[in-house]
Amino acid sequence: RHPGWPAKLGPLRVPAGILAVRPVRLRDAGEWSRVRLRDREHLEMWEPTGVGPWPDRNAYWSWPSQWLALRGLARRGQCLPFTITVDGRFAGQITVGNVIRASLRSAWIGYWVSSDIVRGGVATGAVALVTDHVFDFGGLHRLEATVRPENTPSLRVLAKAGYRQEGLFERYLDVAGGWRDHFCYAVTKEETGDGLVSRLVSKGLAERV
Ligand code: ACO
């Protein structure tokens, strides 16, 4: 067992519905694949360059190996791989990865949300829930999010959740077939006060249920 894992977070009421976050499951395969095959245009330009065609990489039979890999990393304390649900249904993923402990105690955070429920506060709520969780129970002190400058919705999510822009990483990640510049956003524990969820609640952007 590693600090903060496994965990169920929420629920939180956001405009899209009742948001919760829980560990990825093997039986997410069907919904994970259905949504990702449909949402290729919504997702592909923001995701790491993959090996092989999108329909193969996102077929339901490719989930078990991804799930096993994520579970293995989670068991070693290197990753916290969560599924996002809205009203109890699969709605996307949020992952804390590359967890480094010792005197860095830092990791990255990344997320995606099903195209049929975007613009309903889901990603913002999920980022707030997971950030508070890893600071309070995961032993981490800093989270980083890297975003392409063109990704307006994701930049908005990080600003709403309370992350700060720290700089520009040039040719940083192999995304959508090329080395893409990324803005680096970050937050450290001391900046979060009573927590990012509390801040969303006090701004009227989410409600605890
Ligand atoms: N232009 C301007 N603003 C936009 C646009 C647009 N085309 N589309 C959405 N927005 C705004 C919304 O209005 C909202 O802001 P508001 O509340 O001020 O109105 C904000 O962007 C989105 O906020 P949420 O509703 O909390 O986020 P959502 O649940 O819609 O998810 C996400 C956002 C995750 C970026 C989703 O669009 C997605 O999955 N995109 C594809 C994958 C992706 O880009 N993932 C992030 C990669 S970067 C990273 O992981 C750190």
mmCIF file of C-alpha atoms and ligand atoms in Angstrom:
data_model
loop_
_atom_site.group_PDB
_atom_site.id
_atom_site.type_symbol
_atom_site.label_atom_id
_atom_site.label_comp_id
_atom_site.label_asym_id
_atom_site.label_seq_id
_atom_site.Cartn_x
_atom_site.Cartn_y
_atom_site.Cartn_z
ATOM 1 C CA ARG A 1 0.000 0.000 0.000
ATOM 2 C CA HIS A 2 1.230 3.463 -0.875
ATOM 3 C CA PRO A 3 -0.023 6.705 0.618
ATOM 4 C CA GLY A 4 -3.305 7.879 -0.909
ATOM 5 C CA TRP A 5 -3.942 4.707 -2.913
ATOM 6 C CA PRO A 6 -6.487 3.282 -3.555
ATOM 7 C CA ALA A 7 -9.060 6.040 -2.977
ATOM 8 C CA LYS A 8 -12.543 7.199 -3.918
ATOM 9 C CA LEU A 9 -13.013 10.977 -4.082
ATOM 10 C CA GLY A 10 -16.142 13.112 -4.099
ATOM 11 C CA PRO A 11 -19.010 13.188 -4.725
ATOM 12 C CA LEU A 12 -19.268 16.804 -5.833
ATOM 13 C CA ARG A 13 -22.160 18.444 -7.639
ATOM 14 C CA VAL A 14 -21.002 20.332 -10.752
ATOM 15 C CA PRO A 15 -23.165 21.668 -13.617
ATOM 16 C CA ALA A 16 -22.794 18.361 -15.549
ATOM 17 C CA GLY A 17 -24.069 16.206 -12.647
ATOM 18 C CA ILE A 18 -22.694 14.312 -9.662
ATOM 19 C CA LEU A 19 -18.942 13.995 -10.093
ATOM 20 C CA ALA A 20 -16.823 11.289 -8.438
ATOM 21 C CA VAL A 21 -13.345 9.856 -8.935
ATOM 22 C CA ARG A 22 -12.285 6.248 -8.252
ATOM 23 C CA PRO A 23 -9.470 3.849 -9.264
ATOM 24 C CA VAL A 24 -9.527 2.553 -12.865
ATOM 25 C CA ARG A 25 -11.173 -0.878 -13.172
ATOM 26 C CA LEU A 26 -10.806 -3.748 -15.601
ATOM 27 C CA ARG A 27 -14.536 -3.483 -16.314
ATOM 28 C CA ASP A 28 -14.125 0.114 -17.550
ATOM 29 C CA ALA A 29 -13.086 -1.520 -20.861
ATOM 30 C CA GLY A 30 -16.424 -1.244 -22.666
ATOM 31 C CA GLU A 31 -17.218 2.389 -21.846
ATOM 32 C CA TRP A 32 -13.577 3.496 -22.084
ATOM 33 C CA SER A 33 -13.364 2.072 -25.598
ATOM 34 C CA ARG A 34 -16.808 3.265 -26.752
ATOM 35 C CA VAL A 35 -16.121 6.846 -25.713
ATOM 36 C CA ARG A 36 -12.549 6.960 -27.043
ATOM 37 C CA LEU A 37 -13.422 5.460 -30.433
ATOM 38 C CA ARG A 38 -16.202 8.054 -30.816
ATOM 39 C CA ASP A 39 -14.064 10.939 -29.464
ATOM 40 C CA ARG A 40 -10.949 10.557 -31.616
ATOM 41 C CA GLU A 41 -11.225 14.137 -32.955
ATOM 42 C CA HIS A 42 -11.760 15.539 -29.451
ATOM 43 C CA LEU A 43 -8.760 13.718 -27.943
ATOM 44 C CA GLU A 44 -6.045 12.793 -30.418
ATOM 45 C CA MET A 45 -4.421 16.200 -30.920
ATOM 46 C CA TRP A 46 -3.802 16.607 -27.180
ATOM 47 C CA GLU A 47 -2.491 13.124 -26.359
ATOM 48 C CA PRO A 48 0.962 11.509 -26.494
ATOM 49 C CA THR A 49 1.799 10.106 -29.928
ATOM 50 C CA GLY A 50 0.728 6.464 -29.894
ATOM 51 C CA VAL A 51 2.089 3.398 -31.661
ATOM 52 C CA GLY A 52 -0.385 1.965 -34.152
ATOM 53 C CA PRO A 53 -3.778 3.141 -35.406
ATOM 54 C CA TRP A 54 -6.261 4.869 -33.036
ATOM 55 C CA PRO A 55 -8.967 2.197 -33.478
ATOM 56 C CA ASP A 56 -6.531 -0.542 -32.374
ATOM 57 C CA ARG A 57 -5.075 1.414 -29.466
ATOM 58 C CA ASN A 58 -8.560 2.200 -28.202
ATOM 59 C CA ALA A 59 -10.311 -1.090 -28.876
ATOM 60 C CA TYR A 60 -11.827 -2.704 -25.786
ATOM 61 C CA TRP A 61 -9.227 -5.475 -25.952
ATOM 62 C CA SER A 62 -6.399 -2.984 -25.516
ATOM 63 C CA TRP A 63 -7.737 -1.805 -22.112
ATOM 64 C CA PRO A 64 -6.684 -4.860 -20.021
ATOM 65 C CA SER A 65 -2.971 -4.352 -20.754
ATOM 66 C CA GLN A 66 -3.232 -0.590 -20.094
ATOM 67 C CA TRP A 67 -5.166 -1.251 -16.895
ATOM 68 C CA LEU A 68 -2.576 -3.820 -15.754
ATOM 69 C CA ALA A 69 0.280 -1.409 -16.456
ATOM 70 C CA LEU A 70 -1.477 1.394 -14.540
ATOM 71 C CA ARG A 71 -2.305 -0.938 -11.649
ATOM 72 C CA GLY A 72 1.331 -2.069 -11.481
ATOM 73 C CA LEU A 73 2.574 1.519 -11.339
ATOM 74 C CA ALA A 74 -0.059 2.353 -8.706
ATOM 75 C CA ARG A 75 1.021 -0.606 -6.568
ATOM 76 C CA ARG A 76 4.597 0.659 -6.709
ATOM 77 C CA GLY A 77 3.484 4.142 -5.646
ATOM 78 C CA GLN A 78 4.470 5.727 -8.964
ATOM 79 C CA CYS A 79 1.014 6.621 -10.272
ATOM 80 C CA LEU A 80 -2.588 7.257 -9.134
ATOM 81 C CA PRO A 81 -4.772 6.273 -12.104
ATOM 82 C CA PHE A 82 -8.405 7.335 -11.632
ATOM 83 C CA THR A 83 -11.613 7.014 -13.625
ATOM 84 C CA ILE A 84 -13.935 10.043 -13.564
ATOM 85 C CA THR A 85 -17.657 9.299 -13.243
ATOM 86 C CA VAL A 86 -20.675 11.583 -13.629
ATOM 87 C CA ASP A 87 -23.982 10.345 -12.222
ATOM 88 C CA GLY A 88 -22.244 6.985 -11.754
ATOM 89 C CA ARG A 89 -21.270 6.636 -15.418
ATOM 90 C CA PHE A 90 -17.804 6.539 -16.967
ATOM 91 C CA ALA A 91 -16.873 10.110 -17.982
ATOM 92 C CA GLY A 92 -13.084 10.150 -18.514
ATOM 93 C CA GLN A 93 -9.789 9.678 -16.738
ATOM 94 C CA ILE A 94 -7.547 11.678 -14.427
ATOM 95 C CA THR A 95 -4.068 10.424 -13.649
ATOM 96 C CA VAL A 96 -1.245 11.507 -11.367
ATOM 97 C CA GLY A 97 1.945 10.089 -12.856
ATOM 98 C CA ASN A 98 5.711 10.043 -12.502
ATOM 99 C CA VAL A 99 5.425 10.308 -8.730
ATOM 100 C CA ILE A 100 8.827 11.177 -7.271
ATOM 101 C CA ARG A 101 9.230 11.057 -3.505
ATOM 102 C CA ALA A 102 12.244 11.938 -1.279
ATOM 103 C CA SER A 103 12.927 15.690 -1.291
ATOM 104 C CA LEU A 104 11.005 16.415 -4.535
ATOM 105 C CA ARG A 105 7.593 14.860 -3.641
ATOM 106 C CA SER A 106 6.172 15.921 -7.010
ATOM 107 C CA ALA A 107 4.218 14.448 -9.930
ATOM 108 C CA TRP A 108 2.339 15.414 -13.086
ATOM 109 C CA ILE A 109 -1.454 15.456 -13.457
ATOM 110 C CA GLY A 110 -3.342 14.796 -16.716
ATOM 111 C CA TYR A 111 -6.999 14.314 -17.652
ATOM 112 C CA TRP A 112 -9.585 13.918 -20.386
ATOM 113 C CA VAL A 113 -13.387 14.120 -20.339
ATOM 114 C CA SER A 114 -15.975 12.559 -22.650
ATOM 115 C CA SER A 115 -17.079 15.036 -25.347
ATOM 116 C CA ASP A 116 -20.776 14.647 -24.474
ATOM 117 C CA ILE A 117 -20.335 16.246 -21.041
ATOM 118 C CA VAL A 118 -17.629 18.876 -21.593
ATOM 119 C CA ARG A 119 -18.161 22.450 -20.370
ATOM 120 C CA GLY A 120 -19.949 21.175 -17.282
ATOM 121 C CA GLY A 121 -17.185 21.705 -14.731
ATOM 122 C CA VAL A 122 -16.148 18.034 -14.671
ATOM 123 C CA ALA A 123 -12.422 18.423 -15.354
ATOM 124 C CA THR A 124 -12.105 21.390 -12.990
ATOM 125 C CA GLY A 125 -13.845 19.509 -10.186
ATOM 126 C CA ALA A 126 -11.767 16.379 -10.791
ATOM 127 C CA VAL A 127 -8.483 18.331 -10.773
ATOM 128 C CA ALA A 128 -9.486 19.975 -7.476
ATOM 129 C CA LEU A 129 -10.482 16.650 -5.861
ATOM 130 C CA VAL A 130 -7.306 14.847 -6.931
ATOM 131 C CA THR A 131 -4.973 17.741 -6.063
ATOM 132 C CA ASP A 132 -6.387 18.045 -2.538
ATOM 133 C CA HIS A 133 -6.182 14.262 -2.137
ATOM 134 C CA VAL A 134 -2.514 13.869 -3.093
ATOM 135 C CA PHE A 135 -1.507 16.810 -0.890
ATOM 136 C CA ASP A 136 -3.549 15.617 2.098
ATOM 137 C CA PHE A 137 -3.086 11.834 1.818
ATOM 138 C CA GLY A 138 -0.567 11.073 -0.963
ATOM 139 C CA GLY A 139 2.479 12.653 0.656
ATOM 140 C CA LEU A 140 3.064 15.022 -2.272
ATOM 141 C CA HIS A 141 3.985 18.700 -2.154
ATOM 142 C CA ARG A 142 3.774 19.807 -5.800
ATOM 143 C CA LEU A 143 1.793 18.924 -8.929
ATOM 144 C CA GLU A 144 2.642 19.992 -12.464
ATOM 145 C CA ALA A 145 0.359 20.118 -15.479
ATOM 146 C CA THR A 146 1.750 20.700 -18.961
ATOM 147 C CA VAL A 147 -0.631 21.994 -21.629
ATOM 148 C CA ARG A 148 -0.282 22.973 -25.274
ATOM 149 C CA PRO A 149 -0.772 26.747 -25.675
ATOM 150 C CA GLU A 150 -3.557 25.985 -28.202
ATOM 151 C CA ASN A 151 -5.564 23.969 -25.654
ATOM 152 C CA THR A 152 -7.852 26.773 -24.455
ATOM 153 C CA PRO A 153 -10.287 24.535 -22.509
ATOM 154 C CA SER A 154 -7.487 22.852 -20.541
ATOM 155 C CA LEU A 155 -5.772 26.179 -19.783
ATOM 156 C CA ARG A 156 -9.124 27.394 -18.452
ATOM 157 C CA VAL A 157 -9.495 24.259 -16.286
ATOM 158 C CA LEU A 158 -6.119 24.850 -14.618
ATOM 159 C CA ALA A 159 -6.780 28.546 -14.033
ATOM 160 C CA LYS A 160 -10.209 27.797 -12.516
ATOM 161 C CA ALA A 161 -8.761 25.025 -10.336
ATOM 162 C CA GLY A 162 -6.057 27.320 -8.941
ATOM 163 C CA TYR A 163 -2.879 26.318 -10.786
ATOM 164 C CA ARG A 164 -0.294 28.978 -11.759
ATOM 165 C CA GLN A 165 1.525 29.272 -15.071
ATOM 166 C CA GLU A 166 5.268 28.904 -14.459
ATOM 167 C CA GLY A 167 6.763 28.885 -17.921
ATOM 168 C CA LEU A 168 6.993 27.485 -21.411
ATOM 169 C CA PHE A 169 8.697 24.142 -22.100
ATOM 170 C CA GLU A 170 9.876 24.194 -25.723
ATOM 171 C CA ARG A 171 9.478 21.037 -27.860
ATOM 172 C CA TYR A 172 8.598 19.289 -24.603
ATOM 173 C CA LEU A 173 6.356 16.315 -25.401
ATOM 174 C CA ASP A 174 5.782 14.030 -28.352
ATOM 175 C CA VAL A 175 2.078 14.778 -28.846
ATOM 176 C CA ALA A 176 -0.038 14.162 -31.957
ATOM 177 C CA GLY A 177 2.992 13.240 -34.043
ATOM 178 C CA GLY A 178 5.448 16.022 -33.143
ATOM 179 C CA TRP A 179 7.523 17.672 -30.392
ATOM 180 C CA ARG A 180 5.084 20.263 -29.034
ATOM 181 C CA ASP A 181 5.706 23.309 -26.866
ATOM 182 C CA HIS A 182 3.813 23.157 -23.547
ATOM 183 C CA PHE A 183 3.021 25.712 -20.875
ATOM 184 C CA CYS A 184 3.954 24.420 -17.436
ATOM 185 C CA TYR A 185 1.349 25.014 -14.736
ATOM 186 C CA ALA A 186 1.941 24.049 -11.131
ATOM 187 C CA VAL A 187 0.601 24.240 -7.621
ATOM 188 C CA THR A 188 2.260 23.510 -4.275
ATOM 189 C CA LYS A 189 0.565 22.475 -1.052
ATOM 190 C CA GLU A 190 1.102 25.765 0.756
ATOM 191 C CA GLU A 191 -0.862 27.647 -1.918
ATOM 192 C CA THR A 192 -4.010 25.582 -1.528
ATOM 193 C CA GLY A 193 -5.162 26.907 1.858
ATOM 194 C CA ASP A 194 -8.319 25.026 2.862
ATOM 195 C CA GLY A 195 -8.100 23.095 -0.419
ATOM 196 C CA LEU A 196 -8.951 23.624 -4.066
ATOM 197 C CA VAL A 197 -12.368 21.982 -3.655
ATOM 198 C CA SER A 198 -13.280 24.440 -0.873
ATOM 199 C CA ARG A 199 -12.272 27.279 -3.157
ATOM 200 C CA LEU A 200 -14.516 25.990 -5.985
ATOM 201 C CA VAL A 201 -17.371 25.593 -3.514
ATOM 202 C CA SER A 202 -16.953 29.142 -2.183
ATOM 203 C CA LYS A 203 -16.974 30.477 -5.766
ATOM 204 C CA GLY A 204 -20.214 28.593 -6.451
ATOM 205 C CA LEU A 205 -18.572 26.332 -9.059
ATOM 206 C CA ALA A 206 -19.190 23.086 -7.142
ATOM 207 C CA GLU A 207 -21.176 21.828 -4.169
ATOM 208 C CA ARG A 208 -20.353 19.019 -1.730
ATOM 209 C CA VAL A 209 -23.097 16.360 -1.628
HETATM 210 N N1 ACO B 1 -12.854 28.088 -26.313
HETATM 211 C C1 ACO B 1 -12.785 28.727 -25.120
HETATM 212 N N2 ACO B 1 -13.137 28.166 -23.937
HETATM 213 C C2 ACO B 1 -13.590 26.904 -23.983
HETATM 214 C C3 ACO B 1 -13.715 26.177 -25.181
HETATM 215 C C4 ACO B 1 -13.315 26.819 -26.376
HETATM 216 N N3 ACO B 1 -13.372 26.187 -27.552
HETATM 217 N N4 ACO B 1 -14.189 24.962 -24.896
HETATM 218 C C5 ACO B 1 -14.354 24.925 -23.565
HETATM 219 N N5 ACO B 1 -14.003 26.100 -23.013
HETATM 220 C C6 ACO B 1 -14.006 26.469 -21.604
HETATM 221 C C7 ACO B 1 -15.334 26.200 -20.962
HETATM 222 O O1 ACO B 1 -16.243 27.218 -21.224
HETATM 223 C C8 ACO B 1 -14.904 26.109 -19.496
HETATM 224 O O2 ACO B 1 -14.613 27.374 -18.931
HETATM 225 P P1 ACO B 1 -15.741 28.221 -18.126
HETATM 226 O O3 ACO B 1 -16.199 27.374 -16.988
HETATM 227 O O4 ACO B 1 -15.004 29.432 -17.699
HETATM 228 O O5 ACO B 1 -16.852 28.494 -19.083
HETATM 229 C C9 ACO B 1 -13.570 25.399 -19.596
HETATM 230 O O6 ACO B 1 -13.092 25.633 -20.929
HETATM 231 C C10 ACO B 1 -13.715 23.916 -19.371
HETATM 232 O O7 ACO B 1 -13.912 23.666 -17.990
HETATM 233 P P2 ACO B 1 -14.592 22.305 -17.463
HETATM 234 O O8 ACO B 1 -16.014 22.272 -17.856
HETATM 235 O O9 ACO B 1 -14.221 22.147 -16.034
HETATM 236 O O10 ACO B 1 -13.742 21.200 -18.272
HETATM 237 P P3 ACO B 1 -14.339 19.973 -19.142
HETATM 238 O O11 ACO B 1 -14.991 19.002 -18.242
HETATM 239 O O12 ACO B 1 -15.073 20.535 -20.270
HETATM 240 O O13 ACO B 1 -12.976 19.289 -19.654
HETATM 241 C C11 ACO B 1 -11.012 19.113 -21.014
HETATM 242 C C12 ACO B 1 -11.954 20.061 -20.263
HETATM 243 C C13 ACO B 1 -10.487 18.039 -20.070
HETATM 244 C C14 ACO B 1 -9.828 19.935 -21.521
HETATM 245 C C15 ACO B 1 -11.788 18.452 -22.186
HETATM 246 O O14 ACO B 1 -12.142 19.439 -23.108
HETATM 247 C C16 ACO B 1 -10.992 17.354 -22.895
HETATM 248 O O15 ACO B 1 -11.037 16.202 -22.506
HETATM 249 N N6 ACO B 1 -10.235 17.733 -23.958
HETATM 250 C C17 ACO B 1 -9.471 16.784 -24.750
HETATM 251 C C18 ACO B 1 -8.307 16.168 -23.971
HETATM 252 C C19 ACO B 1 -7.449 17.212 -23.311
HETATM 253 O O16 ACO B 1 -7.182 18.254 -23.875
HETATM 254 N N7 ACO B 1 -7.001 16.940 -22.085
HETATM 255 C C20 ACO B 1 -6.137 17.848 -21.341
HETATM 256 C C21 ACO B 1 -4.722 17.693 -21.784
HETATM 257 S S1 ACO B 1 -3.610 18.761 -20.858
HETATM 258 C C22 ACO B 1 -3.458 18.018 -19.317
HETATM 259 O O17 ACO B 1 -3.943 16.908 -19.131
HETATM 260 C C23 ACO B 1 -2.724 18.764 -18.223
#
